[in-house]
mmCIF file with all atom_site columns, C-alpha atoms in Angstrom:
data_model
loop_
_atom_site.group_PDB
_atom_site.id
_atom_site.type_symbol
_atom_site.label_atom_id
_atom_site.label_alt_id
_atom_site.label_comp_id
_atom_site.label_asym_id
_atom_site.label_entity_id
_atom_site.label_seq_id
_atom_site.pdbx_PDB_ins_code
_atom_site.Cartn_x
_atom_site.Cartn_y
_atom_site.Cartn_z
_atom_site.occupancy
_atom_site.B_iso_or_equiv
_atom_site.pdbx_formal_charge
_atom_site.auth_seq_id
_atom_site.auth_comp_id
_atom_site.auth_asym_id
_atom_site.auth_atom_id
_atom_site.pdbx_PDB_model_num
ATOM 1   C CA . UNK H 1 1   ? -57.257 -20.147 -62.488 1.00 0.00 ? 1   UNK H CA 1
ATOM 2   C CA . UNK H 1 2   ? -55.643 -19.114 -59.281 1.00 0.00 ? 2   UNK H CA 1
ATOM 3   C CA . UNK H 1 3   ? -52.055 -20.314 -59.085 1.00 0.00 ? 3   UNK H CA 1
ATOM 4   C CA . UNK H 1 4   ? -49.151 -20.035 -56.740 1.00 0.00 ? 4   UNK H CA 1
ATOM 5   C CA . UNK H 1 5   ? -45.686 -20.851 -58.032 1.00 0.00 ? 5   UNK H CA 1
ATOM 6   C CA . UNK H 1 6   ? -42.607 -21.543 -56.142 1.00 0.00 ? 6   UNK H CA 1
ATOM 7   C CA . UNK H 1 7   ? -39.174 -22.643 -57.229 1.00 0.00 ? 7   UNK H CA 1
ATOM 8   C CA . UNK H 1 8   ? -38.991 -26.095 -55.901 1.00 0.00 ? 8   UNK H CA 1
ATOM 9   C CA . UNK H 1 9   ? -35.303 -25.935 -55.239 1.00 0.00 ? 9   UNK H CA 1
ATOM 10  C CA . UNK H 1 10  ? -33.515 -27.451 -53.490 1.00 0.00 ? 10  UNK H CA 1
ATOM 11  C CA . UNK H 1 11  ? -32.027 -24.268 -52.046 1.00 0.00 ? 11  UNK H CA 1
ATOM 12  C CA . UNK H 1 12  ? -28.858 -24.773 -50.191 1.00 0.00 ? 12  UNK H CA 1
ATOM 13  C CA . UNK H 1 13  ? -27.213 -22.118 -47.916 1.00 0.00 ? 13  UNK H CA 1
ATOM 14  C CA . UNK H 1 14  ? -24.449 -22.307 -45.373 1.00 0.00 ? 14  UNK H CA 1
ATOM 15  C CA . UNK H 1 15  ? -25.218 -21.626 -41.694 1.00 0.00 ? 15  UNK H CA 1
ATOM 16  C CA . UNK H 1 16  ? -25.406 -17.913 -40.946 1.00 0.00 ? 16  UNK H CA 1
ATOM 17  C CA . UNK H 1 17  ? -26.236 -16.867 -44.426 1.00 0.00 ? 17  UNK H CA 1
ATOM 18  C CA . UNK H 1 18  ? -29.500 -15.372 -45.672 1.00 0.00 ? 18  UNK H CA 1
ATOM 19  C CA . UNK H 1 19  ? -31.876 -17.625 -47.326 1.00 0.00 ? 19  UNK H CA 1
ATOM 20  C CA . UNK H 1 20  ? -34.333 -16.013 -49.803 1.00 0.00 ? 20  UNK H CA 1
ATOM 21  C CA . UNK H 1 21  ? -37.429 -17.818 -50.894 1.00 0.00 ? 21  UNK H CA 1
ATOM 22  C CA . UNK H 1 22  ? -39.849 -16.557 -53.482 1.00 0.00 ? 22  UNK H CA 1
ATOM 23  C CA . UNK H 1 23  ? -43.405 -17.206 -54.656 1.00 0.00 ? 23  UNK H CA 1
ATOM 24  C CA . UNK H 1 24  ? -45.505 -15.690 -57.434 1.00 0.00 ? 24  UNK H CA 1
ATOM 25  C CA . UNK H 1 25  ? -49.249 -15.569 -57.537 1.00 0.00 ? 25  UNK H CA 1
ATOM 26  C CA . UNK H 1 26  ? -51.606 -15.136 -60.388 1.00 0.00 ? 26  UNK H CA 1
ATOM 27  C CA . UNK H 1 27  ? -54.630 -13.146 -59.136 1.00 0.00 ? 27  UNK H CA 1
ATOM 28  C CA . UNK H 1 28  ? -54.293 -9.481  -58.226 1.00 0.00 ? 28  UNK H CA 1
ATOM 29  C CA . UNK H 1 29  ? -57.334 -9.882  -55.938 1.00 0.00 ? 29  UNK H CA 1
ATOM 30  C CA . UNK H 1 30  ? -55.166 -11.697 -53.412 1.00 0.00 ? 30  UNK H CA 1
ATOM 31  C CA . UNK H 1 31  ? -55.497 -10.345 -49.896 1.00 0.00 ? 31  UNK H CA 1
ATOM 32  C CA . UNK H 1 32  ? -53.354 -12.263 -47.526 1.00 0.00 ? 32  UNK H CA 1
ATOM 33  C CA . UNK H 1 33  ? -50.086 -14.181 -47.859 1.00 0.00 ? 33  UNK H CA 1
ATOM 34  C CA . UNK H 1 34  ? -48.704 -16.937 -45.753 1.00 0.00 ? 34  UNK H CA 1
ATOM 35  C CA . UNK H 1 35  ? -45.514 -18.817 -45.313 1.00 0.00 ? 35  UNK H CA 1
ATOM 36  C CA . UNK H 1 36  ? -45.668 -22.281 -43.791 1.00 0.00 ? 36  UNK H CA 1
ATOM 37  C CA . UNK H 1 37  ? -42.717 -24.461 -42.783 1.00 0.00 ? 37  UNK H CA 1
ATOM 38  C CA . UNK H 1 38  ? -42.988 -28.261 -43.095 1.00 0.00 ? 38  UNK H CA 1
ATOM 39  C CA . UNK H 1 39  ? -40.411 -30.607 -41.717 1.00 0.00 ? 39  UNK H CA 1
ATOM 40  C CA . UNK H 1 40  ? -40.208 -33.966 -43.320 1.00 0.00 ? 40  UNK H CA 1
ATOM 41  C CA . UNK H 1 41  ? -43.033 -36.243 -42.040 1.00 0.00 ? 41  UNK H CA 1
ATOM 42  C CA . UNK H 1 42  ? -44.683 -33.444 -40.186 1.00 0.00 ? 42  UNK H CA 1
ATOM 43  C CA . UNK H 1 43  ? -47.550 -31.105 -40.894 1.00 0.00 ? 43  UNK H CA 1
ATOM 44  C CA . UNK H 1 44  ? -47.242 -27.488 -42.079 1.00 0.00 ? 44  UNK H CA 1
ATOM 45  C CA . UNK H 1 45  ? -46.567 -24.876 -39.402 1.00 0.00 ? 45  UNK H CA 1
ATOM 46  C CA . UNK H 1 46  ? -47.432 -21.187 -39.920 1.00 0.00 ? 46  UNK H CA 1
ATOM 47  C CA . UNK H 1 47  ? -44.363 -18.978 -39.612 1.00 0.00 ? 47  UNK H CA 1
ATOM 48  C CA . UNK H 1 48  ? -45.423 -15.700 -41.157 1.00 0.00 ? 48  UNK H CA 1
ATOM 49  C CA . UNK H 1 49  ? -48.421 -14.059 -42.738 1.00 0.00 ? 49  UNK H CA 1
ATOM 50  C CA . UNK H 1 50  ? -48.832 -10.592 -44.230 1.00 0.00 ? 50  UNK H CA 1
ATOM 51  C CA . UNK H 1 51  ? -51.687 -8.601  -45.728 1.00 0.00 ? 51  UNK H CA 1
ATOM 52  C CA . UNK H 1 52  ? -51.745 -6.796  -49.021 1.00 0.00 ? 52  UNK H CA 1
ATOM 53  C CA . UNK H 1 53  ? -50.797 -3.528  -47.337 1.00 0.00 ? 53  UNK H CA 1
ATOM 54  C CA . UNK H 1 54  ? -47.331 -4.294  -46.113 1.00 0.00 ? 54  UNK H CA 1
ATOM 55  C CA . UNK H 1 55  ? -44.215 -6.251  -45.154 1.00 0.00 ? 55  UNK H CA 1
ATOM 56  C CA . UNK H 1 56  ? -43.577 -7.854  -41.872 1.00 0.00 ? 56  UNK H CA 1
ATOM 57  C CA . UNK H 1 57  ? -40.509 -8.762  -39.749 1.00 0.00 ? 57  UNK H CA 1
ATOM 58  C CA . UNK H 1 58  ? -40.499 -11.250 -36.989 1.00 0.00 ? 58  UNK H CA 1
ATOM 59  C CA . UNK H 1 59  ? -37.173 -12.242 -35.513 1.00 0.00 ? 59  UNK H CA 1
ATOM 60  C CA . UNK H 1 60  ? -35.059 -13.742 -38.209 1.00 0.00 ? 60  UNK H CA 1
ATOM 61  C CA . UNK H 1 61  ? -37.922 -13.899 -40.689 1.00 0.00 ? 61  UNK H CA 1
ATOM 62  C CA . UNK H 1 62  ? -39.002 -11.123 -43.037 1.00 0.00 ? 62  UNK H CA 1
ATOM 63  C CA . UNK H 1 63  ? -41.934 -11.387 -45.440 1.00 0.00 ? 63  UNK H CA 1
ATOM 64  C CA . UNK H 1 64  ? -42.144 -9.009  -48.325 1.00 0.00 ? 64  UNK H CA 1
ATOM 65  C CA . UNK H 1 65  ? -44.821 -8.329  -50.909 1.00 0.00 ? 65  UNK H CA 1
ATOM 66  C CA . UNK H 1 66  ? -44.299 -6.842  -54.314 1.00 0.00 ? 66  UNK H CA 1
ATOM 67  C CA . UNK H 1 67  ? -47.814 -6.214  -55.611 1.00 0.00 ? 67  UNK H CA 1
ATOM 68  C CA . UNK H 1 68  ? -46.769 -4.765  -58.878 1.00 0.00 ? 68  UNK H CA 1
ATOM 69  C CA . UNK H 1 69  ? -44.943 -7.871  -59.846 1.00 0.00 ? 69  UNK H CA 1
ATOM 70  C CA . UNK H 1 70  ? -47.238 -10.222 -57.866 1.00 0.00 ? 70  UNK H CA 1
ATOM 71  C CA . UNK H 1 71  ? -44.622 -12.028 -55.796 1.00 0.00 ? 71  UNK H CA 1
ATOM 72  C CA . UNK H 1 72  ? -44.004 -12.614 -52.075 1.00 0.00 ? 72  UNK H CA 1
ATOM 73  C CA . UNK H 1 73  ? -40.630 -13.369 -50.577 1.00 0.00 ? 73  UNK H CA 1
ATOM 74  C CA . UNK H 1 74  ? -39.425 -14.780 -47.264 1.00 0.00 ? 74  UNK H CA 1
ATOM 75  C CA . UNK H 1 75  ? -36.019 -14.016 -46.067 1.00 0.00 ? 75  UNK H CA 1
ATOM 76  C CA . UNK H 1 76  ? -34.355 -15.930 -43.330 1.00 0.00 ? 76  UNK H CA 1
ATOM 77  C CA . UNK H 1 77  ? -31.409 -14.247 -41.731 1.00 0.00 ? 77  UNK H CA 1
ATOM 78  C CA . UNK H 1 78  ? -28.719 -16.041 -39.875 1.00 0.00 ? 78  UNK H CA 1
ATOM 79  C CA . UNK H 1 79  ? -29.904 -19.342 -41.217 1.00 0.00 ? 79  UNK H CA 1
ATOM 80  C CA . UNK H 1 80  ? -29.657 -22.308 -38.940 1.00 0.00 ? 80  UNK H CA 1
ATOM 81  C CA . UNK H 1 81  ? -29.553 -26.077 -39.675 1.00 0.00 ? 81  UNK H CA 1
ATOM 82  C CA . UNK H 1 82  ? -32.905 -26.310 -37.866 1.00 0.00 ? 82  UNK H CA 1
ATOM 83  C CA . UNK H 1 83  ? -34.373 -24.075 -40.629 1.00 0.00 ? 83  UNK H CA 1
ATOM 84  C CA . UNK H 1 84  ? -33.909 -27.054 -43.052 1.00 0.00 ? 84  UNK H CA 1
ATOM 85  C CA . UNK H 1 85  ? -37.361 -27.807 -44.174 1.00 0.00 ? 85  UNK H CA 1
ATOM 86  C CA . UNK H 1 86  ? -39.819 -27.258 -47.019 1.00 0.00 ? 86  UNK H CA 1
ATOM 87  C CA . UNK H 1 87  ? -41.342 -23.774 -47.152 1.00 0.00 ? 87  UNK H CA 1
ATOM 88  C CA . UNK H 1 88  ? -44.780 -23.447 -48.584 1.00 0.00 ? 88  UNK H CA 1
ATOM 89  C CA . UNK H 1 89  ? -46.206 -20.229 -49.795 1.00 0.00 ? 89  UNK H CA 1
ATOM 90  C CA . UNK H 1 90  ? -50.020 -19.819 -49.561 1.00 0.00 ? 90  UNK H CA 1
ATOM 91  C CA . UNK H 1 91  ? -52.396 -17.097 -50.732 1.00 0.00 ? 91  UNK H CA 1
ATOM 92  C CA . UNK H 1 92  ? -55.864 -16.281 -49.789 1.00 0.00 ? 92  UNK H CA 1
ATOM 93  C CA . UNK H 1 93  ? -58.207 -14.663 -52.285 1.00 0.00 ? 93  UNK H CA 1
ATOM 94  C CA . UNK H 1 94  ? -61.213 -12.631 -51.297 1.00 0.00 ? 94  UNK H CA 1
ATOM 95  C CA . UNK H 1 95  ? -62.700 -11.713 -47.994 1.00 0.00 ? 95  UNK H CA 1
ATOM 96  C CA . UNK H 1 96  ? -64.960 -13.424 -45.487 1.00 0.00 ? 96  UNK H CA 1
ATOM 97  C CA . UNK H 1 97  ? -64.724 -14.038 -41.779 1.00 0.00 ? 97  UNK H CA 1
ATOM 98  C CA . UNK H 1 98  ? -63.368 -17.529 -42.156 1.00 0.00 ? 98  UNK H CA 1
ATOM 99  C CA . UNK H 1 99  ? -60.050 -18.541 -43.489 1.00 0.00 ? 99  UNK H CA 1
ATOM 100 C CA . UNK H 1 100 ? -60.244 -22.063 -44.849 1.00 0.00 ? 100 UNK H CA 1
ATOM 101 C CA . UNK H 1 101 ? -59.399 -21.923 -48.451 1.00 0.00 ? 101 UNK H CA 1
ATOM 102 C CA . UNK H 1 102 ? -55.777 -21.239 -49.232 1.00 0.00 ? 102 UNK H CA 1
ATOM 103 C CA . UNK H 1 103 ? -53.955 -21.788 -52.514 1.00 0.00 ? 103 UNK H CA 1
ATOM 104 C CA . UNK H 1 104 ? -50.583 -23.332 -51.817 1.00 0.00 ? 104 UNK H CA 1
ATOM 105 C CA . UNK H 1 105 ? -47.493 -23.459 -53.933 1.00 0.00 ? 105 UNK H CA 1
ATOM 106 C CA . UNK H 1 106 ? -45.663 -26.764 -54.102 1.00 0.00 ? 106 UNK H CA 1
ATOM 107 C CA . UNK H 1 107 ? -43.006 -25.662 -51.743 1.00 0.00 ? 107 UNK H CA 1
ATOM 108 C CA . UNK H 1 108 ? -39.259 -24.894 -51.771 1.00 0.00 ? 108 UNK H CA 1
ATOM 109 C CA . UNK H 1 109 ? -36.902 -27.317 -50.085 1.00 0.00 ? 109 UNK H CA 1
ATOM 110 C CA . UNK H 1 110 ? -34.319 -25.425 -47.961 1.00 0.00 ? 110 UNK H CA 1
ATOM 111 C CA . UNK H 1 111 ? -31.145 -26.989 -46.656 1.00 0.00 ? 111 UNK H CA 1
ATOM 112 C CA . UNK H 1 112 ? -28.885 -25.141 -44.283 1.00 0.00 ? 112 UNK H CA 1
ATOM 113 C CA . UNK H 1 113 ? -25.464 -26.827 -44.020 1.00 0.00 ? 113 UNK H CA 1
ATOM 114 C CA . UNK H 1 114 ? -23.173 -26.263 -40.927 1.00 0.00 ? 114 UNK H CA 1
ATOM 115 C CA . UNK N 2 1   ? -54.295 -25.880 -25.267 1.00 0.00 ? 1   UNK N CA 1
ATOM 116 C CA . UNK N 2 2   ? -54.619 -29.030 -27.353 1.00 0.00 ? 2   UNK N CA 1
ATOM 117 C CA . UNK N 2 3   ? -53.918 -28.747 -30.972 1.00 0.00 ? 3   UNK N CA 1
ATOM 118 C CA . UNK N 2 4   ? -55.775 -30.207 -33.915 1.00 0.00 ? 4   UNK N CA 1
ATOM 119 C CA . UNK N 2 5   ? -56.238 -33.976 -33.496 1.00 0.00 ? 5   UNK N CA 1
ATOM 120 C CA . UNK N 2 6   ? -56.627 -36.311 -36.454 1.00 0.00 ? 6   UNK N CA 1
ATOM 121 C CA . UNK N 2 7   ? -57.480 -39.932 -36.259 1.00 0.00 ? 7   UNK N CA 1
ATOM 122 C CA . UNK N 2 8   ? -56.307 -42.403 -37.476 1.00 0.00 ? 8   UNK N CA 1
ATOM 123 C CA . UNK N 2 9   ? -52.653 -41.549 -38.195 1.00 0.00 ? 9   UNK N CA 1
ATOM 124 C CA . UNK N 2 10  ? -52.361 -44.241 -40.855 1.00 0.00 ? 10  UNK N CA 1
ATOM 125 C CA . UNK N 2 11  ? -54.854 -46.233 -42.964 1.00 0.00 ? 11  UNK N CA 1
ATOM 126 C CA . UNK N 2 12  ? -54.393 -48.973 -45.491 1.00 0.00 ? 12  UNK N CA 1
ATOM 127 C CA . UNK N 2 13  ? -57.424 -49.691 -47.704 1.00 0.00 ? 13  UNK N CA 1
ATOM 128 C CA . UNK N 2 14  ? -57.990 -51.436 -50.988 1.00 0.00 ? 14  UNK N CA 1
ATOM 129 C CA . UNK N 2 15  ? -59.613 -50.091 -54.100 1.00 0.00 ? 15  UNK N CA 1
ATOM 130 C CA . UNK N 2 16  ? -63.313 -49.783 -53.988 1.00 0.00 ? 16  UNK N CA 1
ATOM 131 C CA . UNK N 2 17  ? -63.550 -49.546 -50.220 1.00 0.00 ? 17  UNK N CA 1
ATOM 132 C CA . UNK N 2 18  ? -64.594 -46.375 -48.384 1.00 0.00 ? 18  UNK N CA 1
ATOM 133 C CA . UNK N 2 19  ? -62.888 -44.595 -45.572 1.00 0.00 ? 19  UNK N CA 1
ATOM 134 C CA . UNK N 2 20  ? -63.908 -42.008 -42.860 1.00 0.00 ? 20  UNK N CA 1
ATOM 135 C CA . UNK N 2 21  ? -61.314 -39.636 -41.362 1.00 0.00 ? 21  UNK N CA 1
ATOM 136 C CA . UNK N 2 22  ? -61.859 -37.731 -38.197 1.00 0.00 ? 22  UNK N CA 1
ATOM 137 C CA . UNK N 2 23  ? -60.708 -34.301 -37.080 1.00 0.00 ? 23  UNK N CA 1
ATOM 138 C CA . UNK N 2 24  ? -61.047 -32.399 -33.706 1.00 0.00 ? 24  UNK N CA 1
ATOM 139 C CA . UNK N 2 25  ? -60.260 -28.769 -34.017 1.00 0.00 ? 25  UNK N CA 1
ATOM 140 C CA . UNK N 2 26  ? -58.573 -26.538 -31.408 1.00 0.00 ? 26  UNK N CA 1
ATOM 141 C CA . UNK N 2 27  ? -61.045 -25.747 -28.680 1.00 0.00 ? 27  UNK N CA 1
ATOM 142 C CA . UNK N 2 28  ? -63.073 -22.640 -29.671 1.00 0.00 ? 28  UNK N CA 1
ATOM 143 C CA . UNK N 2 29  ? -62.264 -22.931 -33.342 1.00 0.00 ? 29  UNK N CA 1
ATOM 144 C CA . UNK N 2 30  ? -65.382 -23.172 -35.509 1.00 0.00 ? 30  UNK N CA 1
ATOM 145 C CA . UNK N 2 31  ? -63.783 -23.405 -39.019 1.00 0.00 ? 31  UNK N CA 1
ATOM 146 C CA . UNK N 2 32  ? -62.371 -26.753 -40.147 1.00 0.00 ? 32  UNK N CA 1
ATOM 147 C CA . UNK N 2 33  ? -60.710 -27.213 -43.540 1.00 0.00 ? 33  UNK N CA 1
ATOM 148 C CA . UNK N 2 34  ? -59.455 -30.307 -45.231 1.00 0.00 ? 34  UNK N CA 1
ATOM 149 C CA . UNK N 2 35  ? -56.573 -30.612 -47.568 1.00 0.00 ? 35  UNK N CA 1
ATOM 150 C CA . UNK N 2 36  ? -55.004 -33.407 -49.654 1.00 0.00 ? 36  UNK N CA 1
ATOM 151 C CA . UNK N 2 37  ? -51.235 -33.514 -49.859 1.00 0.00 ? 37  UNK N CA 1
ATOM 152 C CA . UNK N 2 38  ? -49.388 -35.559 -52.511 1.00 0.00 ? 38  UNK N CA 1
ATOM 153 C CA . UNK N 2 39  ? -45.815 -35.256 -53.864 1.00 0.00 ? 39  UNK N CA 1
ATOM 154 C CA . UNK N 2 40  ? -46.995 -34.398 -57.247 1.00 0.00 ? 40  UNK N CA 1
ATOM 155 C CA . UNK N 2 41  ? -49.775 -31.987 -56.587 1.00 0.00 ? 41  UNK N CA 1
ATOM 156 C CA . UNK N 2 42  ? -48.820 -30.450 -53.276 1.00 0.00 ? 42  UNK N CA 1
ATOM 157 C CA . UNK N 2 43  ? -51.508 -29.210 -51.031 1.00 0.00 ? 43  UNK N CA 1
ATOM 158 C CA . UNK N 2 44  ? -55.029 -29.182 -52.536 1.00 0.00 ? 44  UNK N CA 1
ATOM 159 C CA . UNK N 2 45  ? -58.068 -27.773 -50.867 1.00 0.00 ? 45  UNK N CA 1
ATOM 160 C CA . UNK N 2 46  ? -60.898 -30.163 -50.332 1.00 0.00 ? 46  UNK N CA 1
ATOM 161 C CA . UNK N 2 47  ? -63.595 -28.254 -48.381 1.00 0.00 ? 47  UNK N CA 1
ATOM 162 C CA . UNK N 2 48  ? -64.224 -25.942 -45.469 1.00 0.00 ? 48  UNK N CA 1
ATOM 163 C CA . UNK N 2 49  ? -66.981 -26.185 -42.804 1.00 0.00 ? 49  UNK N CA 1
ATOM 164 C CA . UNK N 2 50  ? -68.070 -23.493 -40.428 1.00 0.00 ? 50  UNK N CA 1
ATOM 165 C CA . UNK N 2 51  ? -70.827 -23.969 -37.900 1.00 0.00 ? 51  UNK N CA 1
ATOM 166 C CA . UNK N 2 52  ? -71.919 -27.291 -39.551 1.00 0.00 ? 52  UNK N CA 1
ATOM 167 C CA . UNK N 2 53  ? -72.165 -25.726 -42.990 1.00 0.00 ? 53  UNK N CA 1
ATOM 168 C CA . UNK N 2 54  ? -69.932 -26.335 -45.951 1.00 0.00 ? 54  UNK N CA 1
ATOM 169 C CA . UNK N 2 55  ? -68.633 -22.824 -46.939 1.00 0.00 ? 55  UNK N CA 1
ATOM 170 C CA . UNK N 2 56  ? -66.150 -23.763 -49.787 1.00 0.00 ? 56  UNK N CA 1
ATOM 171 C CA . UNK N 2 57  ? -65.401 -26.780 -51.901 1.00 0.00 ? 57  UNK N CA 1
ATOM 172 C CA . UNK N 2 58  ? -62.420 -27.567 -54.002 1.00 0.00 ? 58  UNK N CA 1
ATOM 173 C CA . UNK N 2 59  ? -62.326 -29.406 -57.298 1.00 0.00 ? 59  UNK N CA 1
ATOM 174 C CA . UNK N 2 60  ? -62.614 -32.905 -56.128 1.00 0.00 ? 60  UNK N CA 1
ATOM 175 C CA . UNK N 2 61  ? -65.175 -35.510 -57.270 1.00 0.00 ? 61  UNK N CA 1
ATOM 176 C CA . UNK N 2 62  ? -68.285 -36.279 -55.314 1.00 0.00 ? 62  UNK N CA 1
ATOM 177 C CA . UNK N 2 63  ? -66.647 -39.315 -53.862 1.00 0.00 ? 63  UNK N CA 1
ATOM 178 C CA . UNK N 2 64  ? -65.158 -36.904 -51.358 1.00 0.00 ? 64  UNK N CA 1
ATOM 179 C CA . UNK N 2 65  ? -67.533 -35.619 -48.758 1.00 0.00 ? 65  UNK N CA 1
ATOM 180 C CA . UNK N 2 66  ? -67.461 -34.175 -45.316 1.00 0.00 ? 66  UNK N CA 1
ATOM 181 C CA . UNK N 2 67  ? -69.538 -32.975 -42.441 1.00 0.00 ? 67  UNK N CA 1
ATOM 182 C CA . UNK N 2 68  ? -69.167 -31.003 -39.260 1.00 0.00 ? 68  UNK N CA 1
ATOM 183 C CA . UNK N 2 69  ? -70.843 -31.682 -35.987 1.00 0.00 ? 69  UNK N CA 1
ATOM 184 C CA . UNK N 2 70  ? -72.256 -29.148 -33.483 1.00 0.00 ? 70  UNK N CA 1
ATOM 185 C CA . UNK N 2 71  ? -69.017 -29.460 -31.333 1.00 0.00 ? 71  UNK N CA 1
ATOM 186 C CA . UNK N 2 72  ? -67.044 -28.421 -34.464 1.00 0.00 ? 72  UNK N CA 1
ATOM 187 C CA . UNK N 2 73  ? -65.497 -31.906 -34.920 1.00 0.00 ? 73  UNK N CA 1
ATOM 188 C CA . UNK N 2 74  ? -65.453 -32.836 -38.488 1.00 0.00 ? 74  UNK N CA 1
ATOM 189 C CA . UNK N 2 75  ? -65.321 -36.051 -40.608 1.00 0.00 ? 75  UNK N CA 1
ATOM 190 C CA . UNK N 2 76  ? -64.427 -36.579 -44.236 1.00 0.00 ? 76  UNK N CA 1
ATOM 191 C CA . UNK N 2 77  ? -65.389 -39.592 -46.173 1.00 0.00 ? 77  UNK N CA 1
ATOM 192 C CA . UNK N 2 78  ? -64.068 -40.944 -49.330 1.00 0.00 ? 78  UNK N CA 1
ATOM 193 C CA . UNK N 2 79  ? -66.062 -43.665 -51.137 1.00 0.00 ? 79  UNK N CA 1
ATOM 194 C CA . UNK N 2 80  ? -65.052 -46.104 -53.785 1.00 0.00 ? 80  UNK N CA 1
ATOM 195 C CA . UNK N 2 81  ? -61.369 -45.586 -53.212 1.00 0.00 ? 81  UNK N CA 1
ATOM 196 C CA . UNK N 2 82  ? -58.957 -45.341 -56.102 1.00 0.00 ? 82  UNK N CA 1
ATOM 197 C CA . UNK N 2 83  ? -55.267 -45.827 -56.140 1.00 0.00 ? 83  UNK N CA 1
ATOM 198 C CA . UNK N 2 84  ? -54.816 -42.031 -56.818 1.00 0.00 ? 84  UNK N CA 1
ATOM 199 C CA . UNK N 2 85  ? -56.530 -41.324 -53.506 1.00 0.00 ? 85  UNK N CA 1
ATOM 200 C CA . UNK N 2 86  ? -53.303 -42.292 -51.671 1.00 0.00 ? 86  UNK N CA 1
ATOM 201 C CA . UNK N 2 87  ? -52.295 -39.115 -49.967 1.00 0.00 ? 87  UNK N CA 1
ATOM 202 C CA . UNK N 2 88  ? -51.690 -37.371 -46.687 1.00 0.00 ? 88  UNK N CA 1
ATOM 203 C CA . UNK N 2 89  ? -55.006 -35.837 -45.641 1.00 0.00 ? 89  UNK N CA 1
ATOM 204 C CA . UNK N 2 90  ? -54.624 -32.784 -43.461 1.00 0.00 ? 90  UNK N CA 1
ATOM 205 C CA . UNK N 2 91  ? -57.207 -31.097 -41.388 1.00 0.00 ? 91  UNK N CA 1
ATOM 206 C CA . UNK N 2 92  ? -56.784 -27.433 -40.230 1.00 0.00 ? 92  UNK N CA 1
ATOM 207 C CA . UNK N 2 93  ? -58.776 -25.308 -37.838 1.00 0.00 ? 93  UNK N CA 1
ATOM 208 C CA . UNK N 2 94  ? -59.068 -21.553 -37.520 1.00 0.00 ? 94  UNK N CA 1
ATOM 209 C CA . UNK N 2 95  ? -60.987 -19.090 -35.487 1.00 0.00 ? 95  UNK N CA 1
ATOM 210 C CA . UNK N 2 96  ? -61.128 -16.808 -32.555 1.00 0.00 ? 96  UNK N CA 1
ATOM 211 C CA . UNK N 2 97  ? -58.414 -14.316 -32.036 1.00 0.00 ? 97  UNK N CA 1
ATOM 212 C CA . UNK N 2 98  ? -56.180 -16.345 -34.464 1.00 0.00 ? 98  UNK N CA 1
ATOM 213 C CA . UNK N 2 99  ? -58.693 -16.115 -37.252 1.00 0.00 ? 99  UNK N CA 1
ATOM 214 C CA . UNK N 2 100 ? -56.110 -15.593 -39.997 1.00 0.00 ? 100 UNK N CA 1
ATOM 215 C CA . UNK N 2 101 ? -54.099 -18.531 -38.929 1.00 0.00 ? 101 UNK N CA 1
ATOM 216 C CA . UNK N 2 102 ? -54.660 -22.127 -40.007 1.00 0.00 ? 102 UNK N CA 1
ATOM 217 C CA . UNK N 2 103 ? -53.467 -24.686 -37.571 1.00 0.00 ? 103 UNK N CA 1
ATOM 218 C CA . UNK N 2 104 ? -52.885 -28.110 -39.078 1.00 0.00 ? 104 UNK N CA 1
ATOM 219 C CA . UNK N 2 105 ? -53.269 -31.487 -37.528 1.00 0.00 ? 105 UNK N CA 1
ATOM 220 C CA . UNK N 2 106 ? -50.616 -34.310 -37.987 1.00 0.00 ? 106 UNK N CA 1
ATOM 221 C CA . UNK N 2 107 ? -52.695 -35.737 -40.844 1.00 0.00 ? 107 UNK N CA 1
ATOM 222 C CA . UNK N 2 108 ? -53.920 -39.130 -41.856 1.00 0.00 ? 108 UNK N CA 1
ATOM 223 C CA . UNK N 2 109 ? -51.702 -41.020 -44.241 1.00 0.00 ? 109 UNK N CA 1
ATOM 224 C CA . UNK N 2 110 ? -54.101 -43.026 -46.416 1.00 0.00 ? 110 UNK N CA 1
ATOM 225 C CA . UNK N 2 111 ? -52.621 -45.768 -48.696 1.00 0.00 ? 111 UNK N CA 1
ATOM 226 C CA . UNK N 2 112 ? -54.840 -47.424 -51.256 1.00 0.00 ? 112 UNK N CA 1
ATOM 227 C CA . UNK N 2 113 ? -53.693 -50.803 -52.550 1.00 0.00 ? 113 UNK N CA 1
#
């Protein structure tokens, strides 16, 4: 059974703070890890993805992987009220030339207050 | 470049009816995946199509089916609707240079009464 677990929150941080979101996964065969942001009433939007070989930084966002403990984290620096959304962690298992099947966590709701 | 287009945006059906949802992927994308999103279960994978062939299928009953056409457009069908089928159905496409990225459409909100 491939599972992806997230703390549902809600997580509340003040504007300008660092928001830290975590996700654990069950299968060591995981290859790619994704963070999606979903605003209320909207569809998920990809904000970061990393492979099993390293971390990644993109602007205010940093995704980190801890393979030994099987968790992925997303750090949002200088959080803004516009970052308030639900953050979905997703994992891809196995290879293949197409993407398609991702296993999603249930999401962590983040609120950034001014 | 146009994004993923899903139609209709909203649907209201009654139990026992069937429904067909449509998805047009981003131009050049050949992979289309379908997901069901509910507050209780989150995003659940339904199936994936690539070049008109089903590549993966999730753990949904046979009432859920899909297909992909030669222009990569996809449809999913749900027969004999049940109350529990009420959900947001999301289509996502991927391919080309953005192969590792799933782009989601706005979804179809299905309500079964």
